[in-house]
Each structure stands twice: as C-alpha cells, then as structure tokens.
Amino acid sequence: MDKYVIHGGKPLKGEVTISGAKNAALAIIAASILAEDRCVIENVPDISDVNIMFQILQMMGAPVRMLSPGTVEIDTTNIMLPVVPYELARQMRASYYFLGALLGRCSHASVSMPGGCDFGLRPIDQHIKAFEAMEAVASIDHGMINVSAEQLLGAHIYFDVVTVGATINAMLAAVKAKGLTILENAAKEPHIVDLANFLNSMGADIRGAGTDVIKIHGVEEMHGADYSIIPDQIEAGTFMVAAAATHGEVLIKNVIPKHLESIAEKLLRVGASVTEYDDSVLVVGSPTLQRVNVKTLPHPGFPTDMQPQITTLLTQAEGTSIVTEGIWPNRFRYVDELRRMGAKIQVDGVVAVVEGPIELTGAPVKATDLRAGAAMLIAACCAKGATEIEDIYHIERGYENIVEKFVSLGADIRKVTDSEVSAPVLSQAL
Ligand code: EPZ
C-alpha cells in the first residue's frame, strides 16, 4: 500500500500555485454532456476523481482528449449509453451529477448509488425531490438510481437543507426543461457559481447563482464552450492553514481571495498574518497561536471541507478551542489518528474540544477521507519525528501534485510505493 513518509518540525516557507477546483471541475465535466458538441476546459486538476469522470464520459461514447497539461477537449456529439456503472460510480460522489446532466440531455439516466468520503449518512432525497418536481420519475433498485421524464418542466423548488449536490443536479436538469425553474435555499459555494458561468457560456439562461435563489429559464439547445475552472478554494485554504500551523511563511498563488474570506478571518483570529493580493495570499504564522472557536456552515460560512485542517492547527494553539461540524453528522473520525500523534481532543457528536498547544509526535496514521488526509499531512509537518500516512489514495482523489507542492515549501516528505516498502518504513526513518 503506498504511503507518505514525513519528517516534521520545520516551518513551511516559499510559494505554491493552486490547481483548478475539484468540486467545480466534477460538476463542469458532467455538464459538458448537455450539448452535442465539443468543449475545451482549462485548469482541470489532474486528480483521480476527475480521471474517473473522464472514464465515465468515454464509456458513454464521449472522447476526452488532453490538449495540454490541465486542458482537455470533451466531444459529446455522440453519447450512446446514458448509464454510469457501479464500478466507477461507487468510487466517488460526483458521479451522480450525470443524473441531472443526462436528464437534461436525453430525458433518462441510470447511475449507481454514489460513493465518496465516509462521514456518516449522505442522503440524496433532495436530488430526487428536485427531479420529481420537474416531472421526472425516479426509482432506486438494484443499487441504481433511475430517472426519466417525457418532458422536464420548470418548477419552483425549495430545498429542505442547503445542499451543494442537489443544487447542482437541479441546475443540470433545469437548463433545458420547459419553462422557468426557481431554486430556493440554494447552495452558494464558489463551484455553484463556476458551474452556472460554464452553463451560461454553453447557452443556458441562469441567474442568481451565488445567492440562495437561482432562476433558470429553460432553453431549446446548448452548444459547446471554452472555459477555465476557478482555483480550488479548499486546496488554497489547506496551504493557508499549513503555513500558520507550522509557523511558516507561504505565498499561495492563483487564488480568488474573496473565496477565502472565512478561512482568512479564522487565521487572523489565531494570530497569523494574512495579506491579500489580486490573485494570491501571503500567510505568515506567529510564534504562538491563540485558541479560537469554529463552526462549519454552508458558504460563505467556514467550509466543512476545511474542518479537519483547522482542527489540526488548533492543537498548536494556546488554550481550549471548540470546533462544531454544522454539515456532516460524523466528520471527526480522523481525530483518532491525531490522538496517535499526541493530540488532546474530546469529541461528542458534532463537537470537538481541542486542547493546545501540544507537541505532536510522528506516528503511523491513516487518511480516513480526503480532507482528513490533508489534516494528517499538516499534523505530520508540525510533528516531531517521522510520520507515515497510509491510505493516501483518499488524498490523491482531490489534491494535485500534493507531494511536490509540500516539497517546494521545504517539507521533508516522500511517497513510498508498495514495491519500495520491504521493511517497516518508520524503523528505517527513526
Ligand atoms: C459537496 O458534497 C462536496 N463534494 C463535499 O466536499 C462538501 O463537503 C459538501 O458539498 C458540503 O460543502 C463535492 O462537491 C463533490 P451536500 P455533497 O449535498 O454535495 C444533506 C470534499 O472534501 N443532504 O451539500 O454531497 C447532507 O446530509 C467533499 O471535496 C440531504 O439531507 O454535500 C449534508 O448534511 C467532501 N439530502 C448537507 O445536506 C440530500 O439530498 C450538505 O450536503 C443532499 C444533502
């Protein structure tokens, strides 16, 4: 099993350039099938979730061609098979975006129940609610979600919870529905706005993305488009937190500072300095960090996808911090791994109480999901001694060239593949 081995205790210093946003790219790739045409998409991150989406497109009959690093051409002229098979869909969550996109393209779709990070129940009732409101018929049998519609009709949909996925799926189905669709209590994340901008560049008529009311006038036809994906808000936040946690100094380039405001505010409160430029932010960690309370909320609140990372930083802060997970019922599984490194964190349901500062020590740990894996990387960079992170496939689902980026900031990290691992790596490293 491939591992990362990190020798920690050194501040991260230097510059890092952020890749395209995973959660925008996944939605935009699915959206490309709404036109029988070619799209050229730039700033696509080379990560396993994106590559699985490309495999799904190719299985459907849509060739995907890499024109240059990060730039792909997708030709969706001929989609023969509106089905997403289990063996691909189960590896990630965003495969279910093909439900809305295929409904919009050919009025029926079958997609296996999705996989994705395991932090408790991840229902899809709001997706089904939106499809049924647009007169589609949805059923789940043999692990497949099946949706079909004679004619999708615009509808007024009020989401019971703020949901990124259902907002995206409803947009994908609505752009070619007959009439006006209004989404109320819609998600406002940056990747929702990016998807709306991409769809509008294909000829859709979407207004209000980024607010909690999105209006979509259905159009007859859509066409291909050239588009560049926004930088990844969560990758940028991950490096901002890593810089502060290791008392380092990092210039994070290719960002949209507006997307990082809630993260910057917390880092300022813990005592780091954050300087914003047009498309970069400079984070300088202070010798001592102060405790702070965090509650994760839908955008523009503090992102849930930054919760493991900020919790790790707070193990280095003076005093007791309280982290409340406002989105997912069980997103503290990684705390057991941090405890193996000496962290003093009590978890009770959706609340974690973090004592600090604690000198973390290197240990063998696992990445329990994508952002938990990022937290392990930050913890390992803070820790004294060697840390070995297993199950790194979680991390490589969502972070492009993560080892190279940390190495460029002075981290002592290397990837050990199965073939190299003969004796336990830590014994060699200690
Ligand atoms: C997206 O997941 C992201 N994934 C997640 O990021 C992120 O944590 C999440 O949004 C919240 O921002 C992708 O974009 C691929 P939701 P999604 O629907 O769409 C409840 C990462 O690290 N809900 O916004 O699955 C749900 O239980 C990943 O990049 C329903 O009740 O999240 C949760 O409590 C991890 N019914 C809340 O809404 C539904 O039908 C938010 O879920 C749908 C959701």
Tab-separated table of C-alpha atoms and ligand atoms in Angstrom:
chain	number	residue	atom	x	y	z
A	1	MET	CA	0.000	0.000	0.000
A	2	ASP	CA	1.526	3.362	-0.996
A	3	LYS	CA	2.406	5.686	1.860
A	4	TYR	CA	3.692	9.193	2.546
A	5	VAL	CA	6.633	9.453	4.965
A	6	ILE	CA	7.147	12.885	6.501
A	7	HIS	CA	9.790	14.193	8.897
A	8	GLY	CA	8.192	17.172	10.576
A	9	GLY	CA	9.170	20.101	12.786
A	10	LYS	CA	10.168	22.568	10.067
A	11	PRO	CA	8.186	25.710	9.126
A	12	LEU	CA	6.798	25.673	5.583
A	13	LYS	CA	8.328	28.506	3.564
A	14	GLY	CA	8.041	29.527	-0.091
A	15	GLU	CA	5.406	29.788	-2.821
A	16	VAL	CA	2.752	27.342	-4.030
A	17	THR	CA	0.386	27.618	-7.008
A	18	ILE	CA	-3.163	26.358	-6.530
A	19	SER	CA	-4.761	23.985	-9.057
A	20	GLY	CA	-8.261	24.113	-10.511
A	21	ALA	CA	-11.157	23.473	-8.151
A	22	LYS	CA	-12.028	19.779	-7.798
A	23	ASN	CA	-15.678	20.379	-6.903
A	24	ALA	CA	-16.158	22.802	-9.800
A	25	ALA	CA	-14.374	20.528	-12.271
A	26	LEU	CA	-16.508	17.488	-11.388
A	27	ALA	CA	-19.759	19.405	-11.966
A	28	ILE	CA	-18.494	21.070	-15.163
A	29	ILE	CA	-17.282	17.786	-16.668
A	30	ALA	CA	-20.733	16.261	-16.144
A	31	ALA	CA	-22.376	19.424	-17.529
A	32	SER	CA	-20.456	19.109	-20.807
A	33	ILE	CA	-22.889	16.412	-21.995
A	34	LEU	CA	-25.743	18.942	-22.129
A	35	ALA	CA	-24.547	19.934	-25.613
A	36	GLU	CA	-23.937	17.638	-28.595
A	37	ASP	CA	-20.715	19.468	-29.276
A	38	ARG	CA	-17.125	19.958	-28.159
A	39	CYS	CA	-15.971	21.762	-25.029
A	40	VAL	CA	-12.414	22.808	-24.183
A	41	ILE	CA	-11.889	23.116	-20.445
A	42	GLU	CA	-8.744	24.630	-18.902
A	43	ASN	CA	-7.270	24.468	-15.393
A	44	VAL	CA	-8.581	20.931	-14.863
A	45	PRO	CA	-6.792	19.354	-11.875
A	46	ASP	CA	-5.062	16.019	-12.544
A	47	ILE	CA	-6.668	14.079	-9.676
A	48	SER	CA	-8.243	10.648	-9.533
A	49	ASP	CA	-11.844	11.881	-9.112
A	50	VAL	CA	-11.531	13.899	-12.336
A	51	ASN	CA	-9.955	10.966	-14.166
A	52	ILE	CA	-12.862	8.727	-13.125
A	53	MET	CA	-15.317	11.278	-14.542
A	54	PHE	CA	-13.383	11.173	-17.823
A	55	GLN	CA	-13.581	7.363	-17.825
A	56	ILE	CA	-17.358	7.600	-17.357
A	57	LEU	CA	-17.659	10.034	-20.288
A	58	GLN	CA	-15.574	7.774	-22.501
A	59	MET	CA	-17.717	4.754	-21.565
A	60	MET	CA	-20.770	6.765	-22.621
A	61	GLY	CA	-19.182	7.434	-26.011
A	62	ALA	CA	-17.696	10.895	-25.448
A	63	PRO	CA	-13.985	11.038	-26.341
A	64	VAL	CA	-11.781	13.055	-23.953
A	65	ARG	CA	-8.500	14.410	-25.319
A	66	MET	CA	-5.722	16.082	-23.296
A	67	LEU	CA	-4.682	19.100	-25.415
A	68	SER	CA	-2.001	20.214	-22.932
A	69	PRO	CA	-1.402	19.780	-19.174
A	70	GLY	CA	-4.648	20.820	-17.479
A	71	THR	CA	-6.539	21.453	-20.728
A	72	VAL	CA	-8.950	18.851	-22.092
A	73	GLU	CA	-11.285	18.649	-25.073
A	74	ILE	CA	-14.521	16.726	-24.482
A	75	ASP	CA	-16.549	15.719	-27.546
A	76	THR	CA	-20.102	14.872	-26.516
A	77	THR	CA	-21.565	14.761	-30.025
A	78	ASN	CA	-22.434	11.086	-29.678
A	79	ILE	CA	-23.477	9.786	-26.265
A	80	MET	CA	-24.712	6.255	-26.789
A	81	LEU	CA	-25.047	4.920	-23.264
A	82	PRO	CA	-26.823	7.059	-20.614
A	83	VAL	CA	-25.664	4.737	-17.824
A	84	VAL	CA	-22.964	5.137	-15.137
A	85	PRO	CA	-21.847	1.712	-13.951
A	86	TYR	CA	-21.343	0.702	-10.322
A	87	GLU	CA	-17.614	0.028	-10.551
A	88	LEU	CA	-16.937	3.672	-11.477
A	89	ALA	CA	-19.771	5.475	-9.653
A	90	ARG	CA	-19.014	3.845	-6.289
A	91	GLN	CA	-15.510	5.355	-6.207
A	92	MET	CA	-16.759	8.911	-5.826
A	93	ARG	CA	-19.760	11.049	-5.081
A	94	ALA	CA	-19.953	13.416	-8.039
A	95	SER	CA	-20.834	10.623	-10.472
A	96	TYR	CA	-24.442	11.367	-9.562
A	97	TYR	CA	-24.191	14.680	-11.421
A	98	PHE	CA	-24.681	12.573	-14.543
A	99	LEU	CA	-28.294	12.082	-13.392
A	100	GLY	CA	-29.141	15.755	-13.868
A	101	ALA	CA	-26.971	16.135	-16.956
A	102	LEU	CA	-28.356	13.037	-18.721
A	103	LEU	CA	-31.912	14.038	-17.775
A	104	GLY	CA	-31.220	17.394	-19.366
A	105	ARG	CA	-29.716	15.796	-22.471
A	106	CYS	CA	-31.841	12.743	-23.157
A	107	SER	CA	-34.579	12.641	-20.510
A	108	HIS	CA	-33.390	9.456	-18.831
A	109	ALA	CA	-30.410	8.176	-16.855
A	110	SER	CA	-29.261	5.347	-14.638
A	111	VAL	CA	-26.450	5.961	-12.189
A	112	SER	CA	-25.244	3.669	-9.438
A	113	MET	CA	-25.696	4.923	-5.886
A	114	PRO	CA	-22.633	7.135	-5.337
A	115	GLY	CA	-19.588	6.552	-3.147
A	116	GLY	CA	-17.456	9.355	-1.726
A	117	CYS	CA	-15.954	10.241	1.638
A	118	ASP	CA	-17.492	8.325	4.523
A	119	PHE	CA	-18.567	10.729	7.237
A	120	GLY	CA	-21.969	9.388	8.022
A	121	LEU	CA	-25.230	9.374	6.149
A	122	ARG	CA	-25.124	11.124	2.768
A	123	PRO	CA	-28.757	11.090	1.592
A	124	ILE	CA	-29.949	12.075	-1.890
A	125	ASP	CA	-33.598	12.861	-1.070
A	126	GLN	CA	-33.267	16.493	-2.167
A	127	HIS	CA	-31.912	15.435	-5.558
A	128	ILE	CA	-34.926	13.167	-6.040
A	129	LYS	CA	-37.258	15.910	-4.793
A	130	ALA	CA	-35.907	18.309	-7.439
A	131	PHE	CA	-36.170	15.782	-10.278
A	132	GLU	CA	-39.732	14.819	-9.307
A	133	ALA	CA	-40.721	18.480	-9.062
A	134	MET	CA	-39.665	18.773	-12.727
A	135	GLU	CA	-41.982	15.870	-13.594
A	136	ALA	CA	-39.290	13.209	-13.758
A	137	VAL	CA	-39.942	9.724	-12.403
A	138	ALA	CA	-37.218	8.471	-10.072
A	139	SER	CA	-36.651	4.998	-8.678
A	140	ILE	CA	-33.853	3.193	-6.864
A	141	ASP	CA	-33.429	-0.511	-7.498
A	142	HIS	CA	-30.534	-2.937	-7.501
A	143	GLY	CA	-28.287	-0.099	-6.325
A	144	MET	CA	-29.061	2.037	-9.347
A	145	ILE	CA	-30.806	5.423	-9.333
A	146	ASN	CA	-33.059	5.596	-12.408
A	147	VAL	CA	-34.659	8.846	-13.570
A	148	SER	CA	-36.724	9.558	-16.663
A	149	ALA	CA	-39.109	12.200	-17.955
A	150	GLU	CA	-41.334	12.604	-21.013
A	151	GLN	CA	-40.673	16.341	-20.846
A	152	LEU	CA	-38.905	18.079	-17.985
A	153	LEU	CA	-40.961	21.039	-16.793
A	154	GLY	CA	-39.659	24.064	-14.906
A	155	ALA	CA	-40.630	24.028	-11.223
A	156	HIS	CA	-40.399	26.099	-8.039
A	157	ILE	CA	-38.191	24.015	-5.723
A	158	TYR	CA	-37.467	24.826	-2.080
A	159	PHE	CA	-34.589	22.718	-0.693
A	160	ASP	CA	-35.204	21.472	2.860
A	161	VAL	CA	-31.462	21.777	3.538
A	162	VAL	CA	-28.702	23.747	1.816
A	163	THR	CA	-27.181	21.109	-0.444
A	164	VAL	CA	-24.396	21.631	-2.975
A	165	GLY	CA	-25.039	18.375	-4.798
A	166	ALA	CA	-28.792	18.763	-5.162
A	167	THR	CA	-28.417	22.415	-6.213
A	168	ILE	CA	-26.004	21.289	-8.937
A	169	ASN	CA	-28.131	18.340	-10.064
A	170	ALA	CA	-31.253	20.522	-10.223
A	171	MET	CA	-29.407	23.150	-12.305
A	172	LEU	CA	-28.193	20.466	-14.730
A	173	ALA	CA	-31.721	19.111	-15.205
A	174	ALA	CA	-33.364	22.553	-15.405
A	175	VAL	CA	-31.287	24.270	-18.114
A	176	LYS	CA	-33.231	22.527	-20.912
A	177	ALA	CA	-36.518	21.984	-19.042
A	178	LYS	CA	-39.631	23.680	-20.462
A	179	GLY	CA	-40.240	26.966	-18.642
A	180	LEU	CA	-38.841	28.621	-15.510
A	181	THR	CA	-37.213	26.778	-12.612
A	182	ILE	CA	-36.637	28.591	-9.318
A	183	LEU	CA	-34.310	27.010	-6.750
A	184	GLU	CA	-34.845	28.408	-3.233
A	185	ASN	CA	-32.491	27.824	-0.301
A	186	ALA	CA	-29.860	27.025	-2.932
A	187	ALA	CA	-26.196	26.433	-2.103
A	188	LYS	CA	-23.906	29.449	-2.752
A	189	GLU	CA	-20.464	27.815	-2.935
A	190	PRO	CA	-17.946	29.162	-5.477
A	191	HIS	CA	-18.279	25.978	-7.519
A	192	ILE	CA	-22.033	26.606	-7.919
A	193	VAL	CA	-21.225	29.990	-9.499
A	194	ASP	CA	-18.500	28.446	-11.658
A	195	LEU	CA	-20.918	25.803	-12.958
A	196	ALA	CA	-23.565	28.454	-13.706
A	197	ASN	CA	-20.996	30.527	-15.621
A	198	PHE	CA	-19.961	27.462	-17.635
A	199	LEU	CA	-23.586	26.533	-18.414
A	200	ASN	CA	-24.358	30.115	-19.462
A	201	SER	CA	-21.317	30.049	-21.754
A	202	MET	CA	-22.973	26.976	-23.371
A	203	GLY	CA	-26.170	28.991	-23.978
A	204	ALA	CA	-28.104	28.362	-20.771
A	205	ASP	CA	-30.042	31.143	-19.017
A	206	ILE	CA	-29.195	31.017	-15.290
A	207	ARG	CA	-29.422	33.979	-12.926
A	208	GLY	CA	-28.741	34.322	-9.221
A	209	ALA	CA	-26.047	31.668	-8.790
A	210	GLY	CA	-24.133	32.550	-5.636
A	211	THR	CA	-27.319	33.667	-3.914
A	212	ASP	CA	-29.926	31.439	-2.256
A	213	VAL	CA	-32.370	31.929	-5.143
A	214	ILE	CA	-31.352	30.688	-8.576
A	215	LYS	CA	-33.655	31.245	-11.581
A	216	ILE	CA	-33.215	29.103	-14.686
A	217	HIS	CA	-35.131	29.718	-17.927
A	218	GLY	CA	-35.065	26.508	-19.962
A	219	VAL	CA	-33.533	26.776	-23.455
A	220	GLU	CA	-34.037	24.546	-26.507
A	221	GLU	CA	-30.436	23.989	-27.481
A	222	MET	CA	-26.983	24.347	-25.921
A	223	HIS	CA	-23.599	24.414	-27.624
A	224	GLY	CA	-20.000	23.678	-26.694
A	225	ALA	CA	-17.836	26.262	-24.951
A	226	ASP	CA	-14.274	27.038	-23.956
A	227	TYR	CA	-13.953	27.561	-20.204
A	228	SER	CA	-11.358	27.852	-17.428
A	229	ILE	CA	-12.098	26.430	-13.999
A	230	ILE	CA	-11.705	28.597	-10.873
A	231	PRO	CA	-8.870	27.904	-8.420
A	232	ASP	CA	-9.574	25.426	-5.629
A	233	GLN	CA	-10.809	27.256	-2.514
A	234	ILE	CA	-10.160	24.241	-0.276
A	235	GLU	CA	-6.686	23.473	-1.593
A	236	ALA	CA	-5.786	27.141	-1.043
A	237	GLY	CA	-7.234	27.016	2.473
A	238	THR	CA	-5.316	23.826	3.202
A	239	PHE	CA	-1.994	25.525	2.409
A	240	MET	CA	-3.004	28.668	4.335
A	241	VAL	CA	-3.651	26.551	7.436
A	242	ALA	CA	-0.464	24.522	6.903
A	243	ALA	CA	1.584	27.731	6.776
A	244	ALA	CA	0.055	29.021	10.020
A	245	ALA	CA	0.250	25.661	11.840
A	246	THR	CA	3.980	25.276	11.097
A	247	HIS	CA	4.737	28.949	11.933
A	248	GLY	CA	5.910	29.340	8.362
A	249	GLU	CA	5.619	31.915	5.590
A	250	VAL	CA	3.858	30.869	2.380
A	251	LEU	CA	2.650	32.810	-0.656
A	252	ILE	CA	-0.343	30.943	-2.063
A	253	LYS	CA	-0.747	31.883	-5.750
A	254	ASN	CA	-3.620	31.548	-8.253
A	255	VAL	CA	-6.432	32.118	-5.757
A	256	ILE	CA	-9.622	34.208	-5.607
A	257	PRO	CA	-9.210	35.975	-2.219
A	258	LYS	CA	-12.959	36.537	-1.938
A	259	HIS	CA	-13.439	32.751	-1.705
A	260	LEU	CA	-11.013	32.560	1.213
A	261	GLU	CA	-12.500	35.230	3.490
A	262	SER	CA	-13.905	32.906	6.165
A	263	ILE	CA	-10.618	30.989	6.322
A	264	ALA	CA	-8.515	34.170	6.438
A	265	GLU	CA	-10.692	35.545	9.234
A	266	LYS	CA	-10.052	32.484	11.408
A	267	LEU	CA	-6.308	32.585	10.746
A	268	LEU	CA	-6.213	36.259	11.739
A	269	ARG	CA	-8.078	35.349	14.944
A	270	VAL	CA	-5.496	32.682	15.824
A	271	GLY	CA	-2.761	35.265	15.359
A	272	ALA	CA	-1.344	34.518	11.910
A	273	SER	CA	-0.962	37.345	9.432
A	274	VAL	CA	-2.845	37.141	6.112
A	275	THR	CA	-2.103	39.613	3.322
A	276	GLU	CA	-4.361	39.588	0.253
A	277	TYR	CA	-3.155	40.472	-3.241
A	278	ASP	CA	-5.114	40.361	-6.518
A	279	ASP	CA	-4.711	36.608	-7.078
A	280	SER	CA	-2.621	35.436	-4.133
A	281	VAL	CA	-2.486	35.492	-0.346
A	282	LEU	CA	0.564	35.589	1.918
A	283	VAL	CA	0.200	33.730	5.234
A	284	VAL	CA	2.804	34.199	7.974
A	285	GLY	CA	2.467	32.116	11.115
A	286	SER	CA	3.139	33.713	14.503
A	287	PRO	CA	5.403	32.076	17.131
A	288	THR	CA	2.354	31.463	19.324
A	289	LEU	CA	-1.180	30.764	18.096
A	290	GLN	CA	-4.341	31.672	20.031
A	291	ARG	CA	-7.348	29.427	20.586
A	292	VAL	CA	-10.497	30.117	18.573
A	293	ASN	CA	-13.933	28.539	18.132
A	294	VAL	CA	-15.053	27.355	14.679
A	295	LYS	CA	-18.444	26.270	13.354
A	296	THR	CA	-18.686	24.930	9.805
A	297	LEU	CA	-21.563	26.292	7.733
A	298	PRO	CA	-22.634	26.491	4.093
A	299	HIS	CA	-20.785	29.186	2.081
A	300	PRO	CA	-19.977	31.958	2.940
A	301	GLY	CA	-19.548	30.330	6.369
A	302	PHE	CA	-16.421	28.419	7.336
A	303	PRO	CA	-16.224	25.456	4.934
A	304	THR	CA	-16.800	21.954	6.283
A	305	ASP	CA	-14.063	20.780	3.905
A	306	MET	CA	-11.612	22.853	5.996
A	307	GLN	CA	-12.715	21.405	9.340
A	308	PRO	CA	-10.080	18.652	9.763
A	309	GLN	CA	-7.347	21.065	8.732
A	310	ILE	CA	-8.301	23.872	11.150
A	311	THR	CA	-8.827	21.364	13.987
A	312	THR	CA	-5.257	20.165	13.439
A	313	LEU	CA	-3.965	23.728	13.549
A	314	LEU	CA	-5.828	24.307	16.835
A	315	THR	CA	-3.806	21.528	18.505
A	316	GLN	CA	-0.937	24.040	18.156
A	317	ALA	CA	-2.876	26.971	19.661
A	318	GLU	CA	-2.719	28.156	23.299
A	319	GLY	CA	-5.872	27.175	25.206
A	320	THR	CA	-9.091	25.285	24.507
A	321	SER	CA	-10.831	25.602	21.126
A	322	ILE	CA	-14.266	24.289	20.210
A	323	VAL	CA	-14.945	23.029	16.680
A	324	THR	CA	-18.580	22.391	15.709
A	325	GLU	CA	-19.334	20.471	12.497
A	326	GLY	CA	-22.513	22.004	11.115
A	327	ILE	CA	-22.853	19.966	7.911
A	328	TRP	CA	-21.929	16.285	8.359
A	329	PRO	CA	-23.023	14.043	11.275
A	330	ASN	CA	-19.749	12.145	11.605
A	331	ARG	CA	-16.766	14.121	10.315
A	332	PHE	CA	-14.378	13.672	13.257
A	333	ARG	CA	-13.218	10.103	12.515
A	334	TYR	CA	-9.710	11.434	11.826
A	335	VAL	CA	-9.372	12.599	15.466
A	336	ASP	CA	-8.394	9.049	16.490
A	337	GLU	CA	-5.462	9.344	14.092
A	338	LEU	CA	-4.452	12.729	15.546
A	339	ARG	CA	-4.606	11.202	19.039
A	340	ARG	CA	-1.976	8.675	17.938
A	341	MET	CA	0.275	11.719	17.421
A	342	GLY	CA	-0.473	13.064	20.898
A	343	ALA	CA	-3.398	15.381	20.209
A	344	LYS	CA	-5.745	16.063	23.140
A	345	ILE	CA	-9.189	16.279	21.520
A	346	GLN	CA	-12.536	15.200	23.007
A	347	VAL	CA	-15.324	14.528	20.509
A	348	ASP	CA	-19.011	14.474	21.444
A	349	GLY	CA	-21.191	14.074	18.338
A	350	VAL	CA	-20.642	17.113	16.117
A	351	VAL	CA	-18.478	18.986	18.661
A	352	ALA	CA	-14.736	18.615	19.221
A	353	VAL	CA	-12.916	20.238	22.169
A	354	VAL	CA	-9.265	20.802	21.305
A	355	GLU	CA	-6.573	21.397	23.964
A	356	GLY	CA	-3.348	23.134	22.989
A	357	PRO	CA	-0.561	23.706	22.433
A	358	ILE	CA	0.500	20.080	22.085
A	359	GLU	CA	3.832	18.968	20.689
A	360	LEU	CA	2.679	16.318	18.195
A	361	THR	CA	4.978	13.361	17.619
A	362	GLY	CA	5.317	11.352	14.432
A	363	ALA	CA	3.398	8.049	14.211
A	364	PRO	CA	1.902	5.635	11.685
A	365	VAL	CA	-1.549	7.063	10.783
A	366	LYS	CA	-4.216	6.626	8.126
A	367	ALA	CA	-6.039	9.061	5.889
A	368	THR	CA	-9.665	8.283	6.757
A	369	ASP	CA	-11.012	10.501	3.944
A	370	LEU	CA	-9.841	13.239	1.570
A	371	ARG	CA	-9.704	16.242	3.901
A	372	ALA	CA	-8.753	14.105	6.907
A	373	GLY	CA	-5.760	13.048	4.830
A	374	ALA	CA	-4.865	16.702	4.296
A	375	ALA	CA	-5.088	17.180	8.056
A	376	MET	CA	-2.666	14.273	8.575
A	377	LEU	CA	-0.206	15.996	6.225
A	378	ILE	CA	-0.439	19.208	8.260
A	379	ALA	CA	-0.083	17.301	11.541
A	380	ALA	CA	2.938	15.424	10.187
A	381	CYS	CA	4.602	18.700	9.159
A	382	CYS	CA	4.069	20.025	12.705
A	383	ALA	CA	5.104	16.809	14.463
A	384	LYS	CA	8.498	15.974	15.890
A	385	GLY	CA	9.930	12.896	14.167
A	386	ALA	CA	8.663	10.709	11.348
A	387	THR	CA	5.030	10.139	10.367
A	388	GLU	CA	3.817	7.527	7.922
A	389	ILE	CA	0.418	8.136	6.296
A	390	GLU	CA	-1.404	5.154	4.789
A	391	ASP	CA	-4.486	5.074	2.544
A	392	ILE	CA	-3.121	8.069	0.650
A	393	TYR	CA	-5.461	7.276	-2.281
A	394	HIS	CA	-8.001	9.403	-0.379
A	395	ILE	CA	-5.664	12.393	-0.566
A	396	GLU	CA	-4.803	11.867	-4.228
A	397	ARG	CA	-8.520	11.947	-5.110
A	398	GLY	CA	-8.561	15.686	-4.510
A	399	TYR	CA	-5.079	17.230	-4.320
A	400	GLU	CA	-2.969	17.551	-7.495
A	401	ASN	CA	0.810	17.005	-7.087
A	402	ILE	CA	0.454	17.294	-3.322
A	403	VAL	CA	3.897	15.835	-2.502
A	404	GLU	CA	5.697	18.121	-4.974
A	405	LYS	CA	3.852	21.133	-3.586
A	406	PHE	CA	4.796	20.353	0.010
A	407	VAL	CA	8.408	19.595	-1.015
A	408	SER	CA	8.565	23.004	-2.759
A	409	LEU	CA	7.694	24.543	0.622
A	410	GLY	CA	10.557	22.753	2.348
A	411	ALA	CA	8.641	19.812	3.773
A	412	ASP	CA	10.603	16.579	4.175
A	413	ILE	CA	8.028	14.288	2.549
A	414	ARG	CA	8.302	11.390	0.150
A	415	LYS	CA	5.911	8.883	-1.370
A	416	VAL	CA	6.849	5.262	-0.766
A	417	THR	CA	5.200	2.885	-3.186
A	418	ASP	CA	4.359	-0.732	-2.453
A	419	SER	CA	7.338	-2.042	-4.379
A	420	GLU	CA	9.759	0.041	-2.288
A	421	VAL	CA	8.323	-0.934	1.072
A	422	SER	CA	10.208	-4.022	2.277
A	423	ALA	CA	10.848	-3.332	5.981
A	424	PRO	CA	8.554	-1.038	8.001
A	425	VAL	CA	9.494	2.414	6.799
A	426	LEU	CA	9.334	4.073	10.231
A	427	SER	CA	12.017	1.778	11.693
A	428	GLN	CA	14.360	2.916	8.906
A	429	ALA	CA	13.317	6.523	9.405
A	430	LEU	CA	13.764	6.685	13.241
B	1	EPZ	C1	-20.339	18.512	-1.631
B	1	EPZ	O1	-20.849	17.265	-1.179
B	1	EPZ	C2	-18.838	18.354	-1.699
B	1	EPZ	N1	-18.492	17.308	-2.656
B	1	EPZ	C3	-18.277	17.995	-0.322
B	1	EPZ	O2	-16.859	18.059	-0.424
B	1	EPZ	C4	-18.708	19.051	0.705
B	1	EPZ	O3	-18.346	18.608	1.995
B	1	EPZ	C5	-20.213	19.281	0.646
B	1	EPZ	O4	-20.644	19.557	-0.701
B	1	EPZ	C6	-20.637	20.463	1.520
B	1	EPZ	O5	-19.989	21.630	1.072
B	1	EPZ	C7	-18.474	17.629	-3.972
B	1	EPZ	O6	-18.727	18.763	-4.355
B	1	EPZ	C8	-18.103	16.516	-4.909
B	1	EPZ	P1	-24.325	18.470	0.282
B	1	EPZ	P2	-22.447	16.971	-1.258
B	1	EPZ	O7	-25.351	17.877	-0.605
B	1	EPZ	O8	-22.993	17.657	-2.435
B	1	EPZ	C9	-27.547	16.960	3.457
B	1	EPZ	C10	-14.672	17.318	-0.438
B	1	EPZ	O9	-13.947	17.199	0.559
B	1	EPZ	N2	-28.276	16.445	2.299
B	1	EPZ	O10	-24.053	19.943	0.233
B	1	EPZ	O11	-22.640	15.509	-1.097
B	1	EPZ	C11	-26.269	16.181	3.720
B	1	EPZ	O12	-26.528	15.037	4.506
B	1	EPZ	C12	-16.098	16.850	-0.367
B	1	EPZ	O13	-14.331	17.868	-1.516
B	1	EPZ	C13	-29.546	15.915	2.484
B	1	EPZ	O14	-30.057	15.863	3.602
B	1	EPZ	O15	-22.944	17.717	0.074
B	1	EPZ	C14	-25.416	17.193	4.444
B	1	EPZ	O16	-25.775	17.202	5.820
B	1	EPZ	C15	-16.380	16.037	0.882
B	1	EPZ	N3	-30.229	15.442	1.403
B	1	EPZ	C16	-25.836	18.525	3.828
B	1	EPZ	O17	-27.092	18.296	3.198
B	1	EPZ	C17	-29.701	15.487	0.133
B	1	EPZ	O18	-30.367	15.048	-0.819
B	1	EPZ	C18	-24.875	19.057	2.786
B	1	EPZ	O19	-24.683	18.048	1.801
B	1	EPZ	C19	-28.411	16.032	-0.039
B	1	EPZ	C20	-27.713	16.509	1.051
